[in-house]
Amino acid sequence: MDRSGRRPRTDSVRNRELLLQAAAAVFSAGGPEASLEAVARRAGVGIGTLYRHFPTREALFEAVYRREVEQLSDLAEQLRTEAAPVEALRSWLRSNVAFVATKKGMAAALALAVNKKSDLTAYSYDRLTRAVASLLDRAVAAGEIRADISPEDLLRALVGMSYLHDQPGWQESVLRLVDVLVDGLRRPPGPGRS
Amino acid sequence: MDRSGRRPRTDSVRNRELLLQAAAAVFSAGGPEASLEAVARRAGVGIGTLYRHFPTREALFEAVYRREVEQLSDLAEQLRTEAAPVEALRSWLRSNVAFVATKKGMAAALALAVNKKSDLTAYSYDRLTRAVASLLDRAVAAGEIRADISPEDLLRALVGMSYLHDQPGWQESVLRLVDVLVDGLRRPPGPGRS
DNA sequence: TATGATACGGAGGGCCCCTCCGTTTTTCAA
DNA sequence: TTGAAAAACGGAGGGGCCCTCCGTATCATA
């Protein structure tokens, strides 16, 4: 704690910055070598220094992401005054997708093993894709829903929406989202954006 | 390999089954104690036996999940002949949500640290939720989209949809799904299911 | 410059991953 | 029934990572 009026030590400030940069680099690369010890090595500081600055894995993650999150927050503010309501919403959602794109490697690195699923999904997704495809194709053939969404896309959207929820009652919200998604599928590809 | 006509050893068959049951139990519980060594301990076999039956973490995961995946696949076949097209699709999607509910603990366990995000999301989601809420509220106020979807739900849906994609070109499919989602939001809460 | 406050580094205990190989169990033929 | 070959078992052990602890080094102030 720096309750006193003392200035923070310069080496402390410098090391904190070094650690943040190293963490961004190491985590973005992802993979198994994304350990906290690797971050410390890359920053050129001892492991103890890393833990003093960021007591938990999550603390480090949060510090690195904070700036980017604020960027997205600012973008929303900007869009709110510069675009029509629905288009502003759509535009922000789209920016968020791009944001996740550049940073998902980092998220995977934090999960330590998330990106190892390529072999797993081979069987599971193939099987489930066939299942959903059989339903999707029939609905499309009946002319009741749009035809430009693939079963893979739909499946991933579904699993993804379920995947991140943790609160009690999350199932209700996912079911509501499923209804929205289906409503969206119902109309033919409308006058899209831009 | 058992290229010969020899019967498989009974202890081998028994241990394989013990391991599958132990893995389901340990992984469902999730948490940090979901190590492969814990699975072996619970099954009452040596760690070497586990690795002989399931050389990789993914092999064990796949074996446990195979039955449940096939169950979902069968359900689709059944629905295909017993319900109207769109309702069959919706119904299957909903069953899938329930399926993920019971098994997400296992998925988290395999990722080793995925469930540690509760503290992380506190800040990040709060910030991003405010951002999306500002846009959502305005669109709702303008009467252009339905009002029963919370910003939290929308955000999680979005992140989730992005989260599971790995193939090149995944961004396009996510963007397409975002369009579907928005189209779905556009109409007022229609004549929902059941 | 002296000194107390602050930060640094890395050794070390614990847990886990995965491999390797001596030991035990099982199958099958005689 | 018996015994030898085949198959499977178990766990020690090397390596890596997590995180803590504390003696040492550095910095801010007087």
JSON list of N, CA, C and O in Angstrom, two decimals, chain A residues 132-185:
[
{"chain": "A", "resi": 132, "resn": "VAL", "atom": "N", "xyz": [-28.40, -31.06, -37.00]},
{"chain": "A", "resi": 132, "resn": "VAL", "atom": "CA", "xyz": [-29.07, -29.78, -37.17]},
{"chain": "A", "resi": 132, "resn": "VAL", "atom": "C", "xyz": [-29.34, -29.53, -38.65]},
{"chain": "A", "resi": 132, "resn": "VAL", "atom": "O", "xyz": [-30.33, -28.91, -39.03]},
{"chain": "A", "resi": 133, "resn": "ALA", "atom": "N", "xyz": [-28.46, -30.04, -39.50]},
{"chain": "A", "resi": 133, "resn": "ALA", "atom": "CA", "xyz": [-28.64, -29.83, -40.94]},
{"chain": "A", "resi": 133, "resn": "ALA", "atom": "C", "xyz": [-29.94, -30.47, -41.41]},
{"chain": "A", "resi": 133, "resn": "ALA", "atom": "O", "xyz": [-30.64, -29.91, -42.25]},
{"chain": "A", "resi": 134, "resn": "SER", "atom": "N", "xyz": [-30.23, -31.61, -40.86]},
{"chain": "A", "resi": 134, "resn": "SER", "atom": "CA", "xyz": [-31.44, -32.30, -41.32]},
{"chain": "A", "resi": 134, "resn": "SER", "atom": "C", "xyz": [-32.68, -31.47, -41.01]},
{"chain": "A", "resi": 134, "resn": "SER", "atom": "O", "xyz": [-33.65, -31.47, -41.77]},
{"chain": "A", "resi": 135, "resn": "LEU", "atom": "N", "xyz": [-32.64, -30.79, -39.88]},
{"chain": "A", "resi": 135, "resn": "LEU", "atom": "CA", "xyz": [-33.78, -29.95, -39.52]},
{"chain": "A", "resi": 135, "resn": "LEU", "atom": "C", "xyz": [-33.78, -28.65, -40.31]},
{"chain": "A", "resi": 135, "resn": "LEU", "atom": "O", "xyz": [-34.82, -28.19, -40.79]},
{"chain": "A", "resi": 136, "resn": "LEU", "atom": "N", "xyz": [-32.59, -28.10, -40.43]},
{"chain": "A", "resi": 136, "resn": "LEU", "atom": "CA", "xyz": [-32.47, -26.82, -41.13]},
{"chain": "A", "resi": 136, "resn": "LEU", "atom": "C", "xyz": [-32.89, -26.95, -42.59]},
{"chain": "A", "resi": 136, "resn": "LEU", "atom": "O", "xyz": [-33.65, -26.14, -43.11]},
{"chain": "A", "resi": 137, "resn": "ASP", "atom": "N", "xyz": [-32.40, -27.99, -43.23]},
{"chain": "A", "resi": 137, "resn": "ASP", "atom": "CA", "xyz": [-32.70, -28.19, -44.64]},
{"chain": "A", "resi": 137, "resn": "ASP", "atom": "C", "xyz": [-34.20, -28.30, -44.88]},
{"chain": "A", "resi": 137, "resn": "ASP", "atom": "O", "xyz": [-34.74, -27.76, -45.84]},
{"chain": "A", "resi": 138, "resn": "ARG", "atom": "N", "xyz": [-34.85, -28.99, -43.99]},
{"chain": "A", "resi": 138, "resn": "ARG", "atom": "CA", "xyz": [-36.28, -29.19, -44.18]},
{"chain": "A", "resi": 138, "resn": "ARG", "atom": "C", "xyz": [-37.03, -27.86, -44.03]},
{"chain": "A", "resi": 138, "resn": "ARG", "atom": "O", "xyz": [-37.93, -27.55, -44.81]},
{"chain": "A", "resi": 139, "resn": "ALA", "atom": "N", "xyz": [-36.62, -27.08, -43.05]},
{"chain": "A", "resi": 139, "resn": "ALA", "atom": "CA", "xyz": [-37.28, -25.79, -42.86]},
{"chain": "A", "resi": 139, "resn": "ALA", "atom": "C", "xyz": [-37.02, -24.86, -44.03]},
{"chain": "A", "resi": 139, "resn": "ALA", "atom": "O", "xyz": [-37.88, -24.11, -44.46]},
{"chain": "A", "resi": 140, "resn": "VAL", "atom": "N", "xyz": [-35.80, -24.94, -44.56]},
{"chain": "A", "resi": 140, "resn": "VAL", "atom": "CA", "xyz": [-35.48, -24.12, -45.74]},
{"chain": "A", "resi": 140, "resn": "VAL", "atom": "C", "xyz": [-36.29, -24.57, -46.93]},
{"chain": "A", "resi": 140, "resn": "VAL", "atom": "O", "xyz": [-36.86, -23.76, -47.67]},
{"chain": "A", "resi": 141, "resn": "ALA", "atom": "N", "xyz": [-36.35, -25.88, -47.09]},
{"chain": "A", "resi": 141, "resn": "ALA", "atom": "CA", "xyz": [-37.09, -26.42, -48.24]},
{"chain": "A", "resi": 141, "resn": "ALA", "atom": "C", "xyz": [-38.56, -26.02, -48.18]},
{"chain": "A", "resi": 141, "resn": "ALA", "atom": "O", "xyz": [-39.21, -25.82, -49.21]},
{"chain": "A", "resi": 142, "resn": "ALA", "atom": "N", "xyz": [-39.06, -25.91, -46.96]},
{"chain": "A", "resi": 142, "resn": "ALA", "atom": "CA", "xyz": [-40.46, -25.50, -46.80]},
{"chain": "A", "resi": 142, "resn": "ALA", "atom": "C", "xyz": [-40.64, -24.01, -47.05]},
{"chain": "A", "resi": 142, "resn": "ALA", "atom": "O", "xyz": [-41.76, -23.50, -47.00]},
{"chain": "A", "resi": 143, "resn": "GLY", "atom": "N", "xyz": [-39.54, -23.32, -47.29]},
{"chain": "A", "resi": 143, "resn": "GLY", "atom": "CA", "xyz": [-39.62, -21.89, -47.57]},
{"chain": "A", "resi": 143, "resn": "GLY", "atom": "C", "xyz": [-39.92, -21.05, -46.34]},
{"chain": "A", "resi": 143, "resn": "GLY", "atom": "O", "xyz": [-40.32, -19.90, -46.45]},
{"chain": "A", "resi": 144, "resn": "GLU", "atom": "N", "xyz": [-39.68, -21.61, -45.17]},
{"chain": "A", "resi": 144, "resn": "GLU", "atom": "CA", "xyz": [-40.05, -20.88, -43.97]},
{"chain": "A", "resi": 144, "resn": "GLU", "atom": "C", "xyz": [-38.92, -20.07, -43.36]},
{"chain": "A", "resi": 144, "resn": "GLU", "atom": "O", "xyz": [-39.17, -19.23, -42.51]},
{"chain": "A", "resi": 145, "resn": "ILE", "atom": "N", "xyz": [-37.69, -20.39, -43.70]},
{"chain": "A", "resi": 145, "resn": "ILE", "atom": "CA", "xyz": [-36.58, -19.60, -43.17]},
{"chain": "A", "resi": 145, "resn": "ILE", "atom": "C", "xyz": [-35.57, -19.30, -44.27]},
{"chain": "A", "resi": 145, "resn": "ILE", "atom": "O", "xyz": [-35.55, -19.97, -45.31]},
{"chain": "A", "resi": 146, "resn": "ARG", "atom": "N", "xyz": [-34.73, -18.33, -44.00]},
{"chain": "A", "resi": 146, "resn": "ARG", "atom": "CA", "xyz": [-33.71, -17.92, -44.97]},
{"chain": "A", "resi": 146, "resn": "ARG", "atom": "C", "xyz": [-32.71, -19.05, -45.18]},
{"chain": "A", "resi": 146, "resn": "ARG", "atom": "O", "xyz": [-32.49, -19.90, -44.30]},
{"chain": "A", "resi": 147, "resn": "ALA", "atom": "N", "xyz": [-32.05, -19.01, -46.32]},
{"chain": "A", "resi": 147, "resn": "ALA", "atom": "CA", "xyz": [-31.24, -20.16, -46.72]},
{"chain": "A", "resi": 147, "resn": "ALA", "atom": "C", "xyz": [-29.74, -19.91, -46.63]},
{"chain": "A", "resi": 147, "resn": "ALA", "atom": "O", "xyz": [-28.95, -20.77, -46.98]},
{"chain": "A", "resi": 148, "resn": "ASP", "atom": "N", "xyz": [-29.37, -18.74, -46.12]},
{"chain": "A", "resi": 148, "resn": "ASP", "atom": "CA", "xyz": [-27.94, -18.41, -46.19]},
{"chain": "A", "resi": 148, "resn": "ASP", "atom": "C", "xyz": [-27.19, -18.63, -44.87]},
{"chain": "A", "resi": 148, "resn": "ASP", "atom": "O", "xyz": [-26.09, -18.14, -44.69]},
{"chain": "A", "resi": 149, "resn": "ILE", "atom": "N", "xyz": [-27.80, -19.37, -43.97]},
{"chain": "A", "resi": 149, "resn": "ILE", "atom": "CA", "xyz": [-27.11, -19.70, -42.73]},
{"chain": "A", "resi": 149, "resn": "ILE", "atom": "C", "xyz": [-26.79, -21.20, -42.73]},
{"chain": "A", "resi": 149, "resn": "ILE", "atom": "O", "xyz": [-27.67, -22.03, -42.89]},
{"chain": "A", "resi": 150, "resn": "SER", "atom": "N", "xyz": [-25.51, -21.50, -42.53]},
{"chain": "A", "resi": 150, "resn": "SER", "atom": "CA", "xyz": [-25.12, -22.91, -42.57]},
{"chain": "A", "resi": 150, "resn": "SER", "atom": "C", "xyz": [-25.39, -23.58, -41.22]},
{"chain": "A", "resi": 150, "resn": "SER", "atom": "O", "xyz": [-25.45, -22.91, -40.20]},
{"chain": "A", "resi": 151, "resn": "PRO", "atom": "N", "xyz": [-25.55, -24.88, -41.25]},
{"chain": "A", "resi": 151, "resn": "PRO", "atom": "CA", "xyz": [-25.75, -25.59, -39.98]},
{"chain": "A", "resi": 151, "resn": "PRO", "atom": "C", "xyz": [-24.58, -25.39, -39.02]},
{"chain": "A", "resi": 151, "resn": "PRO", "atom": "O", "xyz": [-24.78, -25.25, -37.82]},
{"chain": "A", "resi": 152, "resn": "GLU", "atom": "N", "xyz": [-23.37, -25.35, -39.56]},
{"chain": "A", "resi": 152, "resn": "GLU", "atom": "CA", "xyz": [-22.21, -25.13, -38.70]},
{"chain": "A", "resi": 152, "resn": "GLU", "atom": "C", "xyz": [-22.32, -23.81, -37.96]},
{"chain": "A", "resi": 152, "resn": "GLU", "atom": "O", "xyz": [-22.08, -23.72, -36.75]},
{"chain": "A", "resi": 153, "resn": "ASP", "atom": "N", "xyz": [-22.68, -22.79, -38.71]},
{"chain": "A", "resi": 153, "resn": "ASP", "atom": "CA", "xyz": [-22.80, -21.47, -38.08]},
{"chain": "A", "resi": 153, "resn": "ASP", "atom": "C", "xyz": [-23.84, -21.51, -36.96]},
{"chain": "A", "resi": 153, "resn": "ASP", "atom": "O", "xyz": [-23.61, -21.00, -35.87]},
{"chain": "A", "resi": 154, "resn": "LEU", "atom": "N", "xyz": [-24.95, -22.09, -37.27]},
{"chain": "A", "resi": 154, "resn": "LEU", "atom": "CA", "xyz": [-26.04, -22.12, -36.30]},
{"chain": "A", "resi": 154, "resn": "LEU", "atom": "C", "xyz": [-25.63, -22.88, -35.05]},
{"chain": "A", "resi": 154, "resn": "LEU", "atom": "O", "xyz": [-25.87, -22.45, -33.91]},
{"chain": "A", "resi": 155, "resn": "LEU", "atom": "N", "xyz": [-24.96, -23.99, -35.26]},
{"chain": "A", "resi": 155, "resn": "LEU", "atom": "CA", "xyz": [-24.54, -24.81, -34.12]},
{"chain": "A", "resi": 155, "resn": "LEU", "atom": "C", "xyz": [-23.54, -24.06, -33.25]},
{"chain": "A", "resi": 155, "resn": "LEU", "atom": "O", "xyz": [-23.64, -24.03, -32.02]},
{"chain": "A", "resi": 156, "resn": "ARG", "atom": "N", "xyz": [-22.59, -23.45, -33.89]},
{"chain": "A", "resi": 156, "resn": "ARG", "atom": "CA", "xyz": [-21.57, -22.74, -33.11]},
{"chain": "A", "resi": 156, "resn": "ARG", "atom": "C", "xyz": [-22.19, -21.57, -32.35]},
{"chain": "A", "resi": 156, "resn": "ARG", "atom": "O", "xyz": [-21.81, -21.29, -31.21]},
{"chain": "A", "resi": 157, "resn": "ALA", "atom": "N", "xyz": [-23.12, -20.91, -32.99]},
{"chain": "A", "resi": 157, "resn": "ALA", "atom": "CA", "xyz": [-23.79, -19.81, -32.30]},
{"chain": "A", "resi": 157, "resn": "ALA", "atom": "C", "xyz": [-24.49, -20.32, -31.06]},
{"chain": "A", "resi": 157, "resn": "ALA", "atom": "O", "xyz": [-24.39, -19.75, -29.97]},
{"chain": "A", "resi": 158, "resn": "LEU", "atom": "N", "xyz": [-25.14, -21.44, -31.22]},
{"chain": "A", "resi": 158, "resn": "LEU", "atom": "CA", "xyz": [-25.89, -22.00, -30.10]},
{"chain": "A", "resi": 158, "resn": "LEU", "atom": "C", "xyz": [-24.98, -22.41, -28.95]},
{"chain": "A", "resi": 158, "resn": "LEU", "atom": "O", "xyz": [-25.18, -22.04, -27.79]},
{"chain": "A", "resi": 159, "resn": "VAL", "atom": "N", "xyz": [-23.96, -23.17, -29.27]},
{"chain": "A", "resi": 159, "resn": "VAL", "atom": "CA", "xyz": [-23.05, -23.63, -28.23]},
{"chain": "A", "resi": 159, "resn": "VAL", "atom": "C", "xyz": [-22.35, -22.44, -27.58]},
{"chain": "A", "resi": 159, "resn": "VAL", "atom": "O", "xyz": [-22.22, -22.37, -26.36]},
{"chain": "A", "resi": 160, "resn": "GLY", "atom": "N", "xyz": [-21.95, -21.52, -28.41]},
{"chain": "A", "resi": 160, "resn": "GLY", "atom": "CA", "xyz": [-21.26, -20.35, -27.88]},
{"chain": "A", "resi": 160, "resn": "GLY", "atom": "C", "xyz": [-22.13, -19.57, -26.92]},
{"chain": "A", "resi": 160, "resn": "GLY", "atom": "O", "xyz": [-21.69, -19.17, -25.85]},
{"chain": "A", "resi": 161, "resn": "MET", "atom": "N", "xyz": [-23.38, -19.38, -27.29]},
{"chain": "A", "resi": 161, "resn": "MET", "atom": "CA", "xyz": [-24.27, -18.62, -26.41]},
{"chain": "A", "resi": 161, "resn": "MET", "atom": "C", "xyz": [-24.42, -19.31, -25.07]},
{"chain": "A", "resi": 161, "resn": "MET", "atom": "O", "xyz": [-24.51, -18.67, -24.03]},
{"chain": "A", "resi": 162, "resn": "SER", "atom": "N", "xyz": [-24.44, -20.61, -25.08]},
{"chain": "A", "resi": 162, "resn": "SER", "atom": "CA", "xyz": [-24.59, -21.34, -23.83]},
{"chain": "A", "resi": 162, "resn": "SER", "atom": "C", "xyz": [-23.30, -21.37, -23.03]},
{"chain": "A", "resi": 162, "resn": "SER", "atom": "O", "xyz": [-23.30, -21.48, -21.81]},
{"chain": "A", "resi": 163, "resn": "TYR", "atom": "N", "xyz": [-22.23, -21.25, -23.73]},
{"chain": "A", "resi": 163, "resn": "TYR", "atom": "CA", "xyz": [-20.93, -21.57, -23.15]},
{"chain": "A", "resi": 163, "resn": "TYR", "atom": "C", "xyz": [-20.47, -20.58, -22.11]},
{"chain": "A", "resi": 163, "resn": "TYR", "atom": "O", "xyz": [-19.81, -20.94, -21.15]},
{"chain": "A", "resi": 164, "resn": "LEU", "atom": "N", "xyz": [-20.85, -19.35, -22.30]},
{"chain": "A", "resi": 164, "resn": "LEU", "atom": "CA", "xyz": [-20.28, -18.32, -21.43]},
{"chain": "A", "resi": 164, "resn": "LEU", "atom": "C", "xyz": [-21.13, -18.01, -20.21]},
{"chain": "A", "resi": 164, "resn": "LEU", "atom": "O", "xyz": [-20.74, -17.21, -19.38]},
{"chain": "A", "resi": 165, "resn": "HIS", "atom": "N", "xyz": [-22.27, -18.64, -20.11]},
{"chain": "A", "resi": 165, "resn": "HIS", "atom": "CA", "xyz": [-23.16, -18.28, -19.02]},
{"chain": "A", "resi": 165, "resn": "HIS", "atom": "C", "xyz": [-22.79, -19.01, -17.73]},
{"chain": "A", "resi": 165, "resn": "HIS", "atom": "O", "xyz": [-22.47, -20.18, -17.75]},
{"chain": "A", "resi": 166, "resn": "ASP", "atom": "N", "xyz": [-22.88, -18.32, -16.64]},
{"chain": "A", "resi": 166, "resn": "ASP", "atom": "CA", "xyz": [-22.57, -18.94, -15.36]},
{"chain": "A", "resi": 166, "resn": "ASP", "atom": "C", "xyz": [-23.63, -18.68, -14.29]},
{"chain": "A", "resi": 166, "resn": "ASP", "atom": "O", "xyz": [-23.78, -19.44, -13.37]},
{"chain": "A", "resi": 167, "resn": "GLN", "atom": "N", "xyz": [-24.33, -17.58, -14.41]},
{"chain": "A", "resi": 167, "resn": "GLN", "atom": "CA", "xyz": [-25.31, -17.21, -13.39]},
{"chain": "A", "resi": 167, "resn": "GLN", "atom": "C", "xyz": [-26.42, -18.26, -13.32]},
{"chain": "A", "resi": 167, "resn": "GLN", "atom": "O", "xyz": [-26.72, -18.92, -14.30]},
{"chain": "A", "resi": 168, "resn": "PRO", "atom": "N", "xyz": [-27.04, -18.37, -12.15]},
{"chain": "A", "resi": 168, "resn": "PRO", "atom": "CA", "xyz": [-28.26, -19.19, -12.09]},
{"chain": "A", "resi": 168, "resn": "PRO", "atom": "C", "xyz": [-29.33, -18.57, -12.99]},
{"chain": "A", "resi": 168, "resn": "PRO", "atom": "O", "xyz": [-29.43, -17.36, -13.11]},
{"chain": "A", "resi": 169, "resn": "GLY", "atom": "N", "xyz": [-30.11, -19.40, -13.62]},
{"chain": "A", "resi": 169, "resn": "GLY", "atom": "CA", "xyz": [-31.14, -18.90, -14.51]},
{"chain": "A", "resi": 169, "resn": "GLY", "atom": "C", "xyz": [-30.62, -18.56, -15.90]},
{"chain": "A", "resi": 169, "resn": "GLY", "atom": "O", "xyz": [-31.33, -17.98, -16.70]},
{"chain": "A", "resi": 170, "resn": "TRP", "atom": "N", "xyz": [-29.41, -18.96, -16.18]},
{"chain": "A", "resi": 170, "resn": "TRP", "atom": "CA", "xyz": [-28.87, -18.60, -17.50]},
{"chain": "A", "resi": 170, "resn": "TRP", "atom": "C", "xyz": [-29.61, -19.31, -18.63]},
{"chain": "A", "resi": 170, "resn": "TRP", "atom": "O", "xyz": [-29.66, -18.81, -19.75]},
{"chain": "A", "resi": 171, "resn": "GLN", "atom": "N", "xyz": [-30.19, -20.45, -18.30]},
{"chain": "A", "resi": 171, "resn": "GLN", "atom": "CA", "xyz": [-30.87, -21.18, -19.37]},
{"chain": "A", "resi": 171, "resn": "GLN", "atom": "C", "xyz": [-32.02, -20.38, -19.96]},
{"chain": "A", "resi": 171, "resn": "GLN", "atom": "O", "xyz": [-32.25, -20.39, -21.16]},
{"chain": "A", "resi": 172, "resn": "GLU", "atom": "N", "xyz": [-32.74, -19.69, -19.09]},
{"chain": "A", "resi": 172, "resn": "GLU", "atom": "CA", "xyz": [-33.86, -18.88, -19.59]},
{"chain": "A", "resi": 172, "resn": "GLU", "atom": "C", "xyz": [-33.39, -17.84, -20.60]},
{"chain": "A", "resi": 172, "resn": "GLU", "atom": "O", "xyz": [-34.00, -17.64, -21.64]},
{"chain": "A", "resi": 173, "resn": "SER", "atom": "N", "xyz": [-32.29, -17.20, -20.27]},
{"chain": "A", "resi": 173, "resn": "SER", "atom": "CA", "xyz": [-31.83, -16.15, -21.18]},
{"chain": "A", "resi": 173, "resn": "SER", "atom": "C", "xyz": [-31.35, -16.74, -22.50]},
{"chain": "A", "resi": 173, "resn": "SER", "atom": "O", "xyz": [-31.55, -16.17, -23.56]},
{"chain": "A", "resi": 174, "resn": "VAL", "atom": "N", "xyz": [-30.74, -17.92, -22.43]},
{"chain": "A", "resi": 174, "resn": "VAL", "atom": "CA", "xyz": [-30.30, -18.55, -23.67]},
{"chain": "A", "resi": 174, "resn": "VAL", "atom": "C", "xyz": [-31.51, -18.95, -24.51]},
{"chain": "A", "resi": 174, "resn": "VAL", "atom": "O", "xyz": [-31.52, -18.78, -25.73]},
{"chain": "A", "resi": 175, "resn": "LEU", "atom": "N", "xyz": [-32.52, -19.46, -23.86]},
{"chain": "A", "resi": 175, "resn": "LEU", "atom": "CA", "xyz": [-33.71, -19.85, -24.60]},
{"chain": "A", "resi": 175, "resn": "LEU", "atom": "C", "xyz": [-34.35, -18.64, -25.26]},
{"chain": "A", "resi": 175, "resn": "LEU", "atom": "O", "xyz": [-34.85, -18.71, -26.39]},
{"chain": "A", "resi": 176, "resn": "ARG", "atom": "N", "xyz": [-34.34, -17.52, -24.56]},
{"chain": "A", "resi": 176, "resn": "ARG", "atom": "CA", "xyz": [-34.88, -16.30, -25.15]},
{"chain": "A", "resi": 176, "resn": "ARG", "atom": "C", "xyz": [-34.07, -15.91, -26.38]},
{"chain": "A", "resi": 176, "resn": "ARG", "atom": "O", "xyz": [-34.62, -15.52, -27.41]},
{"chain": "A", "resi": 177, "resn": "LEU", "atom": "N", "xyz": [-32.75, -16.07, -26.27]},
{"chain": "A", "resi": 177, "resn": "LEU", "atom": "CA", "xyz": [-31.90, -15.74, -27.41]},
{"chain": "A", "resi": 177, "resn": "LEU", "atom": "C", "xyz": [-32.13, -16.69, -28.58]},
{"chain": "A", "resi": 177, "resn": "LEU", "atom": "O", "xyz": [-32.07, -16.29, -29.74]},
{"chain": "A", "resi": 178, "resn": "VAL", "atom": "N", "xyz": [-32.39, -17.92, -28.26]},
{"chain": "A", "resi": 178, "resn": "VAL", "atom": "CA", "xyz": [-32.70, -18.88, -29.32]},
{"chain": "A", "resi": 178, "resn": "VAL", "atom": "C", "xyz": [-33.96, -18.44, -30.07]},
{"chain": "A", "resi": 178, "resn": "VAL", "atom": "O", "xyz": [-34.03, -18.49, -31.30]},
{"chain": "A", "resi": 179, "resn": "ASP", "atom": "N", "xyz": [-34.93, -17.97, -29.32]},
{"chain": "A", "resi": 179, "resn": "ASP", "atom": "CA", "xyz": [-36.15, -17.50, -29.96]},
{"chain": "A", "resi": 179, "resn": "ASP", "atom": "C", "xyz": [-35.86, -16.31, -30.87]},
{"chain": "A", "resi": 179, "resn": "ASP", "atom": "O", "xyz": [-36.38, -16.22, -31.99]},
{"chain": "A", "resi": 180, "resn": "VAL", "atom": "N", "xyz": [-35.00, -15.42, -30.39]},
{"chain": "A", "resi": 180, "resn": "VAL", "atom": "CA", "xyz": [-34.65, -14.27, -31.23]},
{"chain": "A", "resi": 180, "resn": "VAL", "atom": "C", "xyz": [-33.97, -14.74, -32.50]},
{"chain": "A", "resi": 180, "resn": "VAL", "atom": "O", "xyz": [-34.28, -14.28, -33.61]},
{"chain": "A", "resi": 181, "resn": "LEU", "atom": "N", "xyz": [-33.05, -15.67, -32.33]},
{"chain": "A", "resi": 181, "resn": "LEU", "atom": "CA", "xyz": [-32.32, -16.17, -33.48]},
{"chain": "A", "resi": 181, "resn": "LEU", "atom": "C", "xyz": [-33.27, -16.79, -34.49]},
{"chain": "A", "resi": 181, "resn": "LEU", "atom": "O", "xyz": [-33.17, -16.55, -35.70]},
{"chain": "A", "resi": 182, "resn": "VAL", "atom": "N", "xyz": [-34.18, -17.56, -33.99]},
{"chain": "A", "resi": 182, "resn": "VAL", "atom": "CA", "xyz": [-35.13, -18.21, -34.90]},
{"chain": "A", "resi": 182, "resn": "VAL", "atom": "C", "xyz": [-36.03, -17.19, -35.58]},
{"chain": "A", "resi": 182, "resn": "VAL", "atom": "O", "xyz": [-36.31, -17.28, -36.78]},
{"chain": "A", "resi": 183, "resn": "ASP", "atom": "N", "xyz": [-36.46, -16.20, -34.83]},
{"chain": "A", "resi": 183, "resn": "ASP", "atom": "CA", "xyz": [-37.25, -15.13, -35.44]},
{"chain": "A", "resi": 183, "resn": "ASP", "atom": "C", "xyz": [-36.46, -14.48, -36.57]},
{"chain": "A", "resi": 183, "resn": "ASP", "atom": "O", "xyz": [-37.01, -14.17, -37.62]},
{"chain": "A", "resi": 184, "resn": "GLY", "atom": "N", "xyz": [-35.16, -14.29, -36.31]},
{"chain": "A", "resi": 184, "resn": "GLY", "atom": "CA", "xyz": [-34.32, -13.69, -37.34]},
{"chain": "A", "resi": 184, "resn": "GLY", "atom": "C", "xyz": [-34.19, -14.57, -38.56]},
{"chain": "A", "resi": 184, "resn": "GLY", "atom": "O", "xyz": [-34.15, -14.09, -39.69]},
{"chain": "A", "resi": 185, "resn": "LEU", "atom": "N", "xyz": [-34.16, -15.86, -38.33]},
{"chain": "A", "resi": 185, "resn": "LEU", "atom": "CA", "xyz": [-34.04, -16.78, -39.46]},
{"chain": "A", "resi": 185, "resn": "LEU", "atom": "C", "xyz": [-35.31, -16.79, -40.30]},
{"chain": "A", "resi": 185, "resn": "LEU", "atom": "O", "xyz": [-35.28, -17.09, -41.49]}
]
